[in-house]
Tab-separated table of C-alpha atoms in Angstrom:
chain	number	residue	atom	x	y	z
M	1	MET	CA	-85.984	191.301	-155.328
M	2	ARG	CA	-87.677	190.450	-152.221
M	3	SER	CA	-87.134	186.942	-152.617
M	4	SER	CA	-83.543	187.144	-153.056
M	5	GLU	CA	-83.245	189.336	-150.092
M	6	THR	CA	-85.275	186.827	-147.975
M	7	LEU	CA	-83.397	183.780	-148.843
M	8	PRO	CA	-79.753	184.596	-148.953
M	9	SER	CA	-78.976	181.818	-146.196
M	10	LEU	CA	-80.120	179.064	-148.708
M	11	LYS	CA	-77.355	179.817	-151.312
M	12	ASN	CA	-74.824	177.837	-149.363
M	13	GLN	CA	-76.937	174.791	-148.508
M	14	ASP	CA	-76.091	171.651	-150.794
M	15	THR	CA	-77.483	169.003	-148.657
M	16	LEU	CA	-80.478	167.303	-150.528
M	17	LEU	CA	-83.307	165.294	-148.844
M	18	GLN	CA	-82.933	161.597	-149.037
M	19	PRO	CA	-86.100	159.325	-150.042
M	20	SER	CA	-86.165	157.799	-146.681
M	21	HIS	CA	-87.134	161.108	-145.491
M	22	SER	CA	-90.409	161.727	-147.372
M	23	ALA	CA	-92.556	162.033	-144.289
M	24	THR	CA	-90.223	164.525	-142.928
M	25	ARG	CA	-90.227	166.354	-146.269
M	26	ARG	CA	-93.943	166.633	-146.411
M	27	THR	CA	-94.142	168.010	-142.946
M	28	LEU	CA	-91.278	170.414	-143.735
M	29	GLU	CA	-93.144	171.397	-147.072
M	30	ASP	CA	-96.367	172.116	-145.175
M	31	THR	CA	-94.393	174.151	-142.594
M	32	TYR	CA	-92.350	176.350	-145.064
M	33	THR	CA	-95.423	176.828	-147.414
M	34	SER	CA	-97.576	178.284	-144.809
M	35	SER	CA	-94.989	180.788	-143.753
M	36	LEU	CA	-94.034	182.009	-147.199
M	37	PRO	CA	-95.409	185.471	-148.442
M	38	PRO	CA	-97.989	185.235	-151.264
M	39	SER	CA	-95.748	186.592	-153.897
M	40	TYR	CA	-94.103	183.182	-153.506
M	41	SER	CA	-96.046	180.692	-155.754
M	42	GLY	CA	-95.650	178.171	-158.288
M	43	PRO	CA	-92.143	176.723	-158.766
M	44	THR	CA	-90.411	179.394	-156.825
M	45	ALA	CA	-92.453	178.623	-153.701
M	46	TYR	CA	-91.686	175.024	-154.329
M	47	PHE	CA	-87.764	175.581	-154.702
M	48	VAL	CA	-87.847	177.689	-151.489
M	49	ARG	CA	-90.065	175.414	-149.635
M	50	MET	CA	-87.703	172.453	-150.498
M	51	SER	CA	-84.523	174.436	-149.767
M	52	LEU	CA	-85.491	175.441	-146.369
M	53	ALA	CA	-86.562	171.816	-145.652
M	54	MET	CA	-83.200	170.426	-146.723
M	55	ALA	CA	-81.302	173.056	-144.717
M	56	ASP	CA	-83.175	172.114	-141.314
M	57	LEU	CA	-82.721	168.417	-142.132
M	58	GLY	CA	-79.027	168.973	-142.479
M	59	ALA	CA	-78.966	170.897	-139.005
M	60	THR	CA	-80.749	167.777	-137.421
M	61	ASP	CA	-78.325	165.595	-138.392
M	62	ALA	CA	-75.352	167.649	-137.070
M	63	HIS	CA	-76.992	168.147	-133.806
M	64	ARG	CA	-77.473	164.408	-133.739
M	65	GLU	CA	-73.635	163.766	-134.328
M	66	ARG	CA	-72.907	166.332	-131.695
M	67	PHE	CA	-75.388	164.668	-129.392
M	68	GLU	CA	-73.453	161.436	-130.101
M	69	LEU	CA	-70.142	163.101	-129.325
M	70	LEU	CA	-71.687	164.478	-126.117
M	71	LYS	CA	-73.123	161.051	-125.289
M	72	GLY	CA	-69.629	159.497	-125.641
M	73	SER	CA	-68.141	162.214	-123.675
M	74	GLU	CA	-70.569	161.710	-120.844
M	75	GLN	CA	-69.502	157.906	-120.845
M	76	HIS	CA	-65.989	158.894	-120.452
M	77	LYS	CA	-66.814	161.442	-117.865
M	78	ASN	CA	-68.789	158.781	-115.999
M	79	ALA	CA	-66.006	156.167	-116.346
M	80	LEU	CA	-63.320	158.993	-115.231
M	81	ILE	CA	-65.570	159.752	-112.053
M	82	GLU	CA	-65.937	156.021	-111.333
M	83	GLU	CA	-62.327	155.649	-111.704
M	84	LEU	CA	-61.545	158.492	-109.387
M	85	LEU	CA	-63.821	157.105	-107.073
M	86	TRP	CA	-62.342	153.843	-106.990
M	87	LYS	CA	-58.904	155.321	-106.459
M	88	LEU	CA	-60.160	157.379	-103.530
M	89	GLU	CA	-61.710	154.373	-101.776
M	90	ASN	CA	-58.286	152.613	-102.294
M	91	LEU	CA	-56.457	155.578	-101.024
M	92	ASN	CA	-58.825	155.780	-98.030
M	93	ILE	CA	-58.031	152.229	-97.181
M	94	LEU	CA	-54.292	152.704	-97.830
M	95	TYR	CA	-54.644	155.706	-95.426
M	96	GLU	CA	-56.362	153.943	-92.562
M	97	ASN	CA	-53.569	151.132	-92.787
M	98	LYS	CA	-50.861	153.748	-92.687
M	99	CYS	CA	-52.673	155.313	-89.780
M	100	LEU	CA	-52.650	151.775	-88.049
M	101	ASP	CA	-49.004	151.135	-88.930
M	102	HIS	CA	-47.961	154.557	-87.448
M	103	GLU	CA	-49.981	153.941	-84.455
M	104	ARG	CA	-48.122	150.404	-83.992
M	105	GLU	CA	-44.842	152.043	-84.706
M	106	THR	CA	-45.524	154.933	-82.146
M	107	ASN	CA	-46.315	152.375	-79.461
M	108	ALA	CA	-43.531	150.284	-80.323
M	109	ASN	CA	-41.155	153.168	-80.252
M	110	ARG	CA	-42.642	154.150	-76.948
M	111	ASN	CA	-42.463	150.814	-75.444
M	112	MET	CA	-38.592	150.495	-76.782
M	113	GLN	CA	-37.802	153.877	-75.283
M	114	LEU	CA	-39.269	152.779	-71.941
M	115	GLN	CA	-37.314	149.481	-72.155
M	116	GLN	CA	-34.086	151.366	-73.032
M	117	THR	CA	-34.749	153.764	-70.057
M	118	LYS	CA	-35.059	150.835	-67.780
M	119	LEU	CA	-31.923	149.066	-69.265
M	120	GLN	CA	-29.981	152.079	-68.896
M	121	SER	CA	-31.178	152.343	-65.214
M	122	GLN	CA	-30.276	148.866	-64.492
M	123	LEU	CA	-26.871	149.183	-66.273
M	124	ARG	CA	-26.059	152.238	-64.019
M	125	LYS	CA	-26.748	150.173	-61.042
M	126	MET	CA	-24.739	147.365	-62.335
M	127	GLU	CA	-21.946	149.888	-62.708
M	128	ARG	CA	-22.169	151.132	-59.333
M	129	ASN	CA	-19.813	148.464	-57.514
M	130	PRO	CA	-17.234	147.083	-59.928
M	131	PHE	CA	-14.708	144.912	-58.456
M	132	ILE	CA	-11.359	142.903	-59.105
M	133	LEU	CA	-11.331	139.428	-57.297
M	134	VAL	CA	-8.139	138.190	-55.794
M	135	LEU	CA	-8.480	134.448	-55.163
M	136	ILE	CA	-5.522	132.712	-53.571
M	137	ASP	CA	-4.889	128.951	-52.412
M	138	GLY	CA	-3.430	129.619	-49.028
M	139	ASP	CA	-2.074	126.116	-48.847
M	140	GLY	CA	0.343	126.916	-51.621
M	141	MET	CA	0.772	130.731	-52.080
M	142	ILE	CA	2.827	131.362	-48.977
M	143	PHE	CA	3.564	134.783	-47.485
M	144	GLN	CA	6.729	135.940	-46.677
M	145	ASP	CA	8.110	134.916	-43.378
M	146	TYR	CA	8.600	138.309	-41.802
M	147	LEU	CA	4.579	138.947	-42.330
M	148	LEU	CA	3.863	135.672	-40.547
M	149	GLN	CA	6.136	136.194	-37.661
M	150	ASP	CA	4.341	139.640	-36.910
M	151	GLY	CA	1.127	137.909	-36.208
M	152	GLU	CA	-1.775	140.235	-36.286
M	153	PRO	CA	-0.070	143.340	-37.314
M	154	GLY	CA	1.712	141.275	-40.116
M	155	GLY	CA	-1.694	140.182	-41.207
M	156	LYS	CA	-2.777	143.773	-41.656
M	157	ASP	CA	0.547	144.717	-43.336
M	158	ALA	CA	-0.044	141.770	-45.623
M	159	ALA	CA	-3.502	142.966	-46.687
M	160	ALA	CA	-2.334	146.538	-47.245
M	161	SER	CA	0.712	145.131	-49.423
M	162	LEU	CA	-1.590	143.127	-51.454
M	163	TRP	CA	-4.090	145.999	-51.953
M	164	THR	CA	-1.334	148.357	-53.198
M	165	ASP	CA	0.238	145.778	-55.389
M	166	VAL	CA	-2.922	144.776	-57.133
M	167	LEU	CA	-4.141	148.489	-57.513
M	168	LYS	CA	-0.717	149.180	-59.136
M	169	TYR	CA	-1.092	146.179	-61.561
M	170	VAL	CA	-4.371	147.400	-62.456
M	171	GLN	CA	-3.184	150.841	-63.205
M	172	SER	CA	-0.535	149.412	-65.338
M	173	ASN	CA	-1.791	146.657	-67.100
M	174	LEU	CA	-5.868	147.142	-67.117
M	175	PRO	CA	-6.184	150.840	-67.939
M	176	ASP	CA	-9.870	150.231	-69.071
M	177	LEU	CA	-11.030	149.406	-65.612
M	178	PRO	CA	-12.597	152.059	-63.660
M	179	SER	CA	-10.363	154.125	-61.429
M	180	ASP	CA	-12.577	153.694	-58.301
M	181	ILE	CA	-12.770	149.749	-58.797
M	182	LYS	CA	-12.921	147.807	-55.689
M	183	ILE	CA	-10.550	144.860	-54.600
M	184	VAL	CA	-12.006	141.983	-53.086
M	185	ALA	CA	-9.446	139.222	-51.686
M	186	ARG	CA	-10.284	135.651	-50.543
M	187	ILE	CA	-7.523	133.262	-49.294
M	188	TYR	CA	-8.665	129.857	-48.415
M	189	ALA	CA	-6.491	127.578	-46.371
M	190	ASN	CA	-6.251	124.952	-43.709
M	191	THR	CA	-5.359	127.445	-41.029
M	192	LYS	CA	-4.680	124.960	-38.360
M	193	GLY	CA	-2.363	122.952	-40.722
M	194	LEU	CA	-0.553	126.053	-41.823
M	195	ALA	CA	-0.035	127.131	-38.340
M	196	GLU	CA	1.382	123.725	-37.262
M	197	THR	CA	3.622	123.631	-40.362
M	198	CYS	CA	4.954	127.172	-39.678
M	199	ALA	CA	5.908	126.259	-36.312
M	200	ARG	CA	7.694	122.933	-37.358
M	201	ALA	CA	9.619	124.736	-39.858
M	202	GLY	CA	10.756	127.345	-37.368
M	203	ILE	CA	8.934	130.214	-39.142
M	204	VAL	CA	6.896	131.078	-36.235
M	205	SER	CA	7.503	130.242	-32.352
M	206	LYS	CA	4.011	129.112	-32.058
M	207	PRO	CA	0.950	127.934	-34.090
M	208	SER	CA	-1.133	130.760	-32.629
M	209	THR	CA	1.085	133.258	-34.440
M	210	VAL	CA	-0.208	132.161	-37.909
M	211	GLU	CA	-3.766	132.170	-36.501
M	212	ASP	CA	-3.197	135.820	-35.391
M	213	PHE	CA	-1.989	136.691	-38.881
M	214	ALA	CA	-5.039	135.346	-40.411
M	215	ARG	CA	-7.239	137.322	-38.096
M	216	GLY	CA	-5.225	140.378	-38.760
M	217	PHE	CA	-5.434	140.035	-42.576
M	218	THR	CA	-9.421	139.567	-42.308
M	219	ARG	CA	-9.732	142.391	-40.040
M	220	SER	CA	-7.660	145.074	-42.019
M	221	LYS	CA	-10.092	145.591	-44.782
M	222	HIS	CA	-13.871	145.017	-45.236
M	223	LEU	CA	-13.278	143.061	-48.404
M	224	PHE	CA	-10.521	140.983	-47.353
M	225	ASP	CA	-11.136	137.447	-45.815
M	226	PHE	CA	-8.672	134.710	-44.713
M	227	ILE	CA	-10.980	131.661	-44.750
M	228	ASP	CA	-10.256	128.543	-42.683
M	229	VAL	CA	-11.509	125.419	-44.902
M	230	GLY	CA	-10.268	122.853	-42.233
M	231	HIS	CA	-8.378	119.559	-42.508
M	232	GLY	CA	-9.169	117.565	-45.640
M	233	LYS	CA	-7.778	116.732	-49.240
M	234	ASP	CA	-8.556	119.488	-51.815
M	235	ARG	CA	-10.938	121.385	-49.609
M	236	ALA	CA	-9.379	124.663	-50.437
M	237	ASP	CA	-8.867	123.544	-54.159
M	238	ASP	CA	-12.726	122.654	-54.503
M	239	LYS	CA	-13.690	126.014	-52.641
M	240	LEU	CA	-11.600	128.168	-54.614
M	241	SER	CA	-12.643	126.469	-57.941
M	242	GLU	CA	-16.266	127.010	-57.297
M	243	VAL	CA	-15.804	130.779	-56.395
M	244	PHE	CA	-13.705	131.257	-59.547
M	245	LYS	CA	-16.540	129.932	-61.668
M	246	LEU	CA	-19.072	131.788	-59.861
M	247	HIS	CA	-17.398	135.168	-60.533
M	248	LEU	CA	-15.867	134.687	-63.873
M	249	TYR	CA	-18.840	135.663	-65.869
M	250	ASP	CA	-20.285	138.258	-63.219
M	251	PHE	CA	-20.640	141.675	-64.484
M	252	HIS	CA	-19.691	143.369	-61.529
M	253	CYS	CA	-16.353	141.202	-61.529
M	254	ARG	CA	-14.247	142.749	-64.122
M	255	HIS	CA	-11.011	140.801	-63.465
M	256	ILE	CA	-9.697	137.906	-61.302
M	257	LEU	CA	-6.056	137.326	-60.046
M	258	PHE	CA	-5.832	133.627	-59.503
M	259	GLY	CA	-2.945	132.578	-57.135
M	260	CYS	CA	-2.475	128.788	-57.875
M	261	SER	CA	0.950	128.377	-59.292
M	262	HIS	CA	1.988	125.584	-56.861
M	263	ASP	CA	-0.796	123.076	-58.165
M	264	ASN	CA	-1.237	121.359	-61.249
M	265	GLY	CA	-4.724	120.372	-60.152
M	266	TYR	CA	-5.991	123.853	-61.420
M	267	ALA	CA	-4.821	123.158	-64.950
M	268	ARG	CA	-7.969	121.246	-65.468
M	269	LEU	CA	-10.183	124.284	-64.571
M	270	LEU	CA	-8.140	126.549	-66.757
M	271	GLU	CA	-8.115	124.116	-69.697
M	272	GLU	CA	-11.723	124.285	-70.007
M	273	LEU	CA	-11.682	127.992	-70.309
M	274	SER	CA	-8.867	128.018	-73.210
M	275	ALA	CA	-11.202	128.291	-76.077
M	276	ASP	CA	-13.033	131.270	-74.536
M	277	ARG	CA	-11.036	134.422	-75.455
M	278	GLN	CA	-13.361	136.591	-73.384
M	279	ALA	CA	-12.852	134.681	-70.294
M	280	VAL	CA	-9.161	134.217	-70.707
M	281	ASP	CA	-8.631	138.205	-70.937
M	282	ARG	CA	-10.292	138.378	-67.564
M	283	ILE	CA	-7.728	136.187	-65.860
M	284	THR	CA	-4.342	136.739	-64.465
M	285	LEU	CA	-2.239	134.194	-62.964
M	286	LEU	CA	-0.521	135.085	-59.832
M	287	GLU	CA	2.843	133.452	-59.189
M	288	GLY	CA	4.346	132.357	-55.939
M	289	VAL	CA	6.463	129.453	-56.287
M	290	PRO	CA	7.211	128.871	-60.024
M	291	PHE	CA	4.429	127.586	-62.087
M	292	GLU	CA	4.113	123.826	-62.186
M	293	ARG	CA	4.727	121.925	-65.231
M	294	GLU	CA	1.190	121.788	-66.673
M	295	LEU	CA	0.468	125.276	-65.665
M	296	LEU	CA	3.432	126.344	-67.707
M	297	LEU	CA	2.029	124.699	-70.699
M	298	LEU	CA	-0.964	127.014	-70.608
M	299	GLN	CA	1.124	130.298	-70.382
M	300	SER	CA	0.760	130.456	-74.213
M	301	THR	CA	-2.892	130.955	-73.590
M	302	PHE	CA	-3.030	132.683	-70.487
M	303	ARG	CA	-0.504	135.411	-70.997
M	304	LYS	CA	-1.338	137.681	-68.111
M	305	THR	CA	0.731	136.723	-65.180
M	306	ALA	CA	1.776	138.833	-61.937
M	307	LYS	CA	4.170	138.350	-59.305
M	308	PHE	CA	4.432	140.120	-56.007
M	309	PRO	CA	7.831	138.988	-54.672
M	310	ALA	CA	7.708	141.185	-51.506
M	311	LEU	CA	4.449	139.516	-50.410
M	312	PHE	CA	4.592	135.765	-51.392
M	313	ARG	CA	7.534	133.358	-50.960
M	314	SER	CA	9.235	132.046	-54.209
M	315	SER	CA	10.164	128.902	-52.808
M	316	LYS	CA	8.118	126.023	-50.809
M	317	ILE	CA	8.405	125.652	-46.977
M	318	SER	CA	11.400	123.523	-46.123
M	319	ILE	CA	11.144	121.587	-42.869
M	320	PRO	CA	14.583	120.011	-41.959
M	321	GLN	CA	14.583	117.035	-39.712
M	322	ALA	CA	16.188	117.040	-36.310
M	323	PRO	CA	19.811	116.146	-35.954
M	324	PRO	CA	20.803	112.586	-34.517
M	325	THR	CA	20.721	112.128	-30.805
M	326	GLN	CA	23.576	110.420	-28.981
M	327	SER	CA	22.143	106.966	-29.693
M	328	GLY	CA	22.355	107.854	-33.297
M	329	THR	CA	18.632	108.093	-34.125
M	330	LEU	CA	16.327	111.107	-34.455
M	331	PRO	CA	13.442	111.543	-32.068
M	332	GLY	CA	10.714	109.305	-33.532
M	333	VAL	CA	13.123	108.389	-36.400
M	334	ILE	CA	14.526	104.696	-36.772
M	335	ARG	CA	17.721	104.192	-38.439
M	336	ALA	CA	17.120	101.509	-41.154
M	337	ASN	CA	20.462	101.802	-42.932
M	338	SER	CA	24.019	102.626	-41.804
M	339	GLN	CA	24.517	104.800	-44.898
M	340	GLN	CA	21.604	107.142	-43.897
M	341	PRO	CA	22.474	110.655	-44.218
M	342	GLN	CA	22.453	112.394	-40.786
M	343	SER	CA	20.523	115.445	-42.147
M	344	SER	CA	18.180	116.009	-44.905
M	345	THR	CA	15.478	118.550	-45.966
M	346	HIS	CA	12.002	117.925	-46.940
M	347	THR	CA	10.018	120.093	-49.132
M	348	PRO	CA	6.096	119.635	-48.948
M	349	SER	CA	4.111	121.006	-52.028
M	350	SER	CA	1.860	123.010	-49.723
M	351	TRP	CA	0.993	124.013	-46.343
M	352	ALA	CA	-1.904	121.378	-46.387
M	353	SER	CA	0.728	118.612	-46.993
M	354	ALA	CA	3.263	119.710	-44.710
M	355	ALA	CA	0.573	119.824	-41.909
M	356	THR	CA	0.284	116.119	-42.286
M	357	PHE	CA	3.785	115.700	-40.798
M	358	SER	CA	3.936	114.135	-37.411
M	359	PRO	CA	5.782	116.221	-34.558
M	360	ALA	CA	8.219	113.669	-34.078
M	361	SER	CA	9.449	113.576	-37.422
M	362	SER	CA	10.312	117.199	-38.368
M	363	VAL	CA	10.404	119.521	-35.249
M	364	LEU	CA	13.827	121.200	-34.696
M	365	SER	CA	13.129	121.765	-31.091
M	366	PRO	CA	11.714	119.374	-28.649
M	367	PRO	CA	8.347	117.991	-29.219
M	368	LEU	CA	5.369	120.081	-27.417
M	369	THR	CA	4.483	117.087	-25.575
M	370	PRO	CA	6.544	114.530	-23.808
M	371	SER	CA	7.255	111.216	-25.296
M	372	PRO	CA	5.726	108.200	-23.848
M	373	ALA	CA	7.773	106.417	-21.229
M	374	ASN	CA	7.187	102.979	-22.596
M	375	PRO	CA	7.684	103.260	-26.548
M	376	SER	CA	6.240	99.901	-27.089
M	377	THR	CA	2.780	101.240	-26.238
M	378	THR	CA	2.993	103.961	-28.982
M	379	THR	CA	1.301	102.868	-32.367
M	380	THR	CA	3.606	103.694	-35.181
M	381	ALA	CA	3.322	103.674	-38.848
M	382	ILE	CA	6.430	103.158	-41.131
M	383	ILE	CA	7.039	105.261	-44.296
M	384	PRO	CA	9.848	103.906	-46.507
M	385	ARG	CA	12.052	106.370	-48.454
M	386	ASN	CA	14.842	106.136	-50.666
M	387	LYS	CA	18.340	108.120	-50.550
M	388	HIS	CA	16.672	110.957	-52.125
M	389	GLY	CA	13.817	111.322	-49.475
M	390	GLN	CA	11.147	110.219	-51.973
M	391	ARG	CA	8.568	108.024	-50.665
M	392	ILE	CA	8.538	104.468	-51.785
M	393	ASP	CA	5.140	102.446	-52.233
M	394	PRO	CA	5.424	98.834	-51.502
M	395	ILE	CA	4.868	96.873	-54.473
M	396	LEU	CA	1.447	95.279	-54.879
M	397	LYS	CA	0.512	92.044	-56.553
M	398	TYR	CA	-2.989	91.671	-58.091
M	399	ASP	CA	-5.162	90.097	-60.408
M	400	ASN	CA	-6.602	92.387	-62.921
M	401	SER	CA	-10.011	90.316	-62.997
M	402	GLU	CA	-10.282	90.621	-59.245
M	403	VAL	CA	-9.505	94.326	-59.559
M	404	LYS	CA	-12.396	94.825	-61.995
M	405	ARG	CA	-14.693	92.741	-59.928
M	406	VAL	CA	-13.932	94.956	-56.820
M	407	ARG	CA	-14.178	98.269	-58.707
M	408	ALA	CA	-17.784	97.215	-59.811
M	409	LEU	CA	-18.649	96.962	-56.067
M	410	LYS	CA	-18.180	100.838	-55.847
M	411	LEU	CA	-16.729	100.547	-52.407
M	412	CYS	CA	-15.549	103.815	-50.498
M	413	ASN	CA	-11.720	103.893	-50.534
M	414	THR	CA	-11.487	106.341	-47.807
M	415	HIS	CA	-13.901	104.572	-45.556
M	416	PHE	CA	-12.485	101.135	-45.769
M	417	LEU	CA	-8.663	101.986	-46.102
M	418	ARG	CA	-8.716	105.013	-43.875
M	419	GLY	CA	-11.618	104.825	-41.599
M	420	ASP	CA	-12.395	108.628	-42.037
M	421	CYS	CA	-14.509	109.218	-44.948
M	422	PRO	CA	-14.839	113.070	-45.051
M	423	TYR	CA	-17.959	112.943	-47.567
M	424	ASP	CA	-21.365	113.577	-46.107
M	425	PRO	CA	-23.227	111.886	-48.048
M	426	CYS	CA	-20.896	109.682	-49.838
M	427	THR	CA	-21.787	108.431	-53.247
M	428	HIS	CA	-19.951	105.043	-52.574
M	429	VAL	CA	-20.693	102.095	-50.510
M	430	HIS	CA	-19.934	102.026	-46.775
M	431	ALA	CA	-22.362	99.283	-45.565
M	432	ALA	CA	-20.612	96.272	-47.238
M	433	LYS	CA	-18.495	93.776	-45.440
M	434	PRO	CA	-15.334	93.333	-47.972
M	435	THR	CA	-13.062	90.368	-47.474
M	436	LYS	CA	-9.245	90.745	-46.861
M	437	ASN	CA	-8.779	90.054	-50.508
M	438	ASP	CA	-11.349	92.876	-51.415
M	439	ILE	CA	-9.484	95.193	-49.302
M	440	MET	CA	-6.340	94.256	-51.132
M	441	GLN	CA	-7.858	94.929	-54.557
M	442	LEU	CA	-9.201	98.113	-53.107
M	443	ARG	CA	-5.667	99.349	-52.000
M	444	VAL	CA	-4.691	98.712	-55.734
M	445	ILE	CA	-7.477	100.722	-57.042
M	446	ALA	CA	-6.838	103.653	-54.502
M	447	ARG	CA	-2.906	103.485	-55.739
M	448	GLN	CA	-4.076	104.325	-59.416
M	449	ALA	CA	-4.898	107.932	-58.214
M	450	VAL	CA	-2.076	110.228	-57.998
M	451	CYS	CA	-1.454	111.647	-54.539
M	452	LYS	CA	-1.549	115.448	-54.646
M	453	TYR	CA	1.624	115.595	-52.554
M	454	GLY	CA	3.629	113.290	-54.763
M	455	THR	CA	6.775	111.687	-53.459
M	456	GLU	CA	7.120	114.033	-50.672
M	457	CYS	CA	3.821	112.972	-48.982
M	458	ASP	CA	4.201	112.033	-45.206
M	459	ASP	CA	0.733	111.234	-44.625
M	460	PRO	CA	1.017	107.604	-43.047
M	461	LYS	CA	-2.700	106.791	-43.739
M	462	CYS	CA	-2.191	108.218	-47.317
M	463	ILE	CA	-3.897	105.448	-49.768
M	464	TYR	CA	-2.955	107.156	-53.130
M	465	GLY	CA	-0.237	106.182	-55.505
M	466	HIS	CA	3.299	107.881	-55.153
M	467	ARG	CA	4.798	106.269	-58.072
M	468	CYS	CA	3.555	104.902	-61.290
M	469	GLY	CA	2.167	101.262	-60.969
M	470	ALA	CA	2.411	100.715	-64.649
M	471	MET	CA	6.325	100.838	-64.791
M	472	ARG	CA	7.541	97.374	-66.186
M	473	GLU	CA	9.799	95.612	-64.174
M	474	GLY	CA	13.353	95.803	-65.292
M	475	THR	CA	12.743	98.477	-67.780
M	476	THR	CA	12.544	102.248	-67.612
M	477	GLN	CA	9.299	102.243	-69.730
M	478	CYS	CA	5.762	103.115	-68.765
M	479	GLY	CA	2.971	100.756	-69.627
M	480	TYR	CA	1.168	103.876	-71.179
M	481	GLY	CA	3.947	104.359	-73.813
M	482	ILE	CA	6.555	107.270	-74.170
M	483	ASP	CA	4.212	110.031	-74.843
M	484	TRP	CA	3.384	110.555	-71.357
M	485	GLU	CA	-0.296	109.743	-71.671
M	486	CYS	CA	0.030	108.404	-67.981
M	487	ARG	CA	-1.742	110.232	-65.366
M	488	PHE	CA	1.260	110.165	-62.979
M	489	PRO	CA	3.846	112.867	-64.147
M	490	GLN	CA	7.214	112.062	-65.326
M	491	GLU	CA	9.006	112.598	-61.994
M	492	MET	CA	6.757	109.870	-60.415
M	493	HIS	CA	8.059	107.137	-62.982
M	494	PHE	CA	12.000	106.707	-62.467
M	495	LEU	CA	12.294	106.298	-58.714
M	496	ASP	CA	14.908	104.500	-56.806
M	497	THR	CA	12.882	101.806	-55.042
M	498	THR	CA	15.538	100.837	-52.616
M	499	PRO	CA	14.689	102.162	-49.166
M	500	VAL	CA	17.530	103.608	-47.144
M	501	ARG	CA	15.429	104.859	-44.227
M	502	THR	CA	12.032	104.663	-42.600
M	503	MET	CA	10.101	107.291	-40.714
M	504	LYS	CA	8.169	106.303	-37.856
M	505	VAL	CA	5.048	108.538	-37.426
């Protein structure tokens, strides 16, 4: 009974020792034999010893399997730890990069904010003094007679009226402009020529009245100026054009009112801007006299126009000639035809052109200075005109090859033909010694340029063309064709070339 109570745990053991385990078996036999009680002997002892040995051997294999499992687990654990460490290192690198990116973005945002603050400050400064620029060619935009006649007070009244009219126009047509916008006015003109012309036309009693008018206009407001450009062809035009270009894209200048309706020459300037919609929207064309033909063609592009009829004349200055004297001739005018009308009017295209008249040719009242006692001592120049009062250019015969030769010499037209070149320095040759034939060809070359004052020109020294030189004799066709590609306008083609009177200047 003792053996059965001592060995109950061996009943469930079914694992047998393998032959390969003989050494282990002997060791186990010796171990378990020495530990058995004396009553276990013989076969019983052997059976017990073997059962115990087999049980311990099976337990060892299970431990080995468990060890292998644990060993595999350690490998997985180590791999997991290595993977986690690798990911941690990568995360650290990414974190450092993100920190650098954040620092860079922070610095960039800070710099951008500083730049934005600076630009906003500059923008506020730029918005401090917005203004509207009124540019007027004073040789063609003519103030009303009553203003000119009033001298300096008339100039002040003209400035006040101009300021009021411009402000009303802005409020009605340009509502986006600031309410406190300033108005800057610049009038460019030959003041002396304007004064003399107004005196000859009977608008004022003496030239100094117009000079007082200009002075009053300038003194009336701080930003209003009547600027004298002096005598010279296109001087007012050139200055006006350059000031126009200077301010067109100026941020402070929000709009330009451009007074140029009398002169086709400004069409070239405006045509260059036709494709710039933003620039076109910043321009209003002021109308005094009706727009000339080429400017009318631009009205489909430059749709903003304005007219101040109480301020500017709608017609050109008309200078009537003096009535005949008892001898049947005008003072300073020679009767060249018995059919000559006894009175006629002449309308210059601008003050500047009218200023070129001789006092003897157009003054209603007696000349300011007495006539010479001996007329033969007076140097005169004859200007032939037809029955319509249009200037007639004498026909010049020339050789095309000679014209090309002289043109290549780059001689100065005004120097050799007029003797008073206004350009300093001049880009053409003054030092040459042309022959009489060269001078004749030079006149042909100068005639190919259109005179600004057209057929109404009264400058006896004018070297430019007053009719198209390409008109074919005996026809009404221009050599440039019927599409009016000729630089001369249409009205300077079909002229009556029969002189009926001459004007001595």
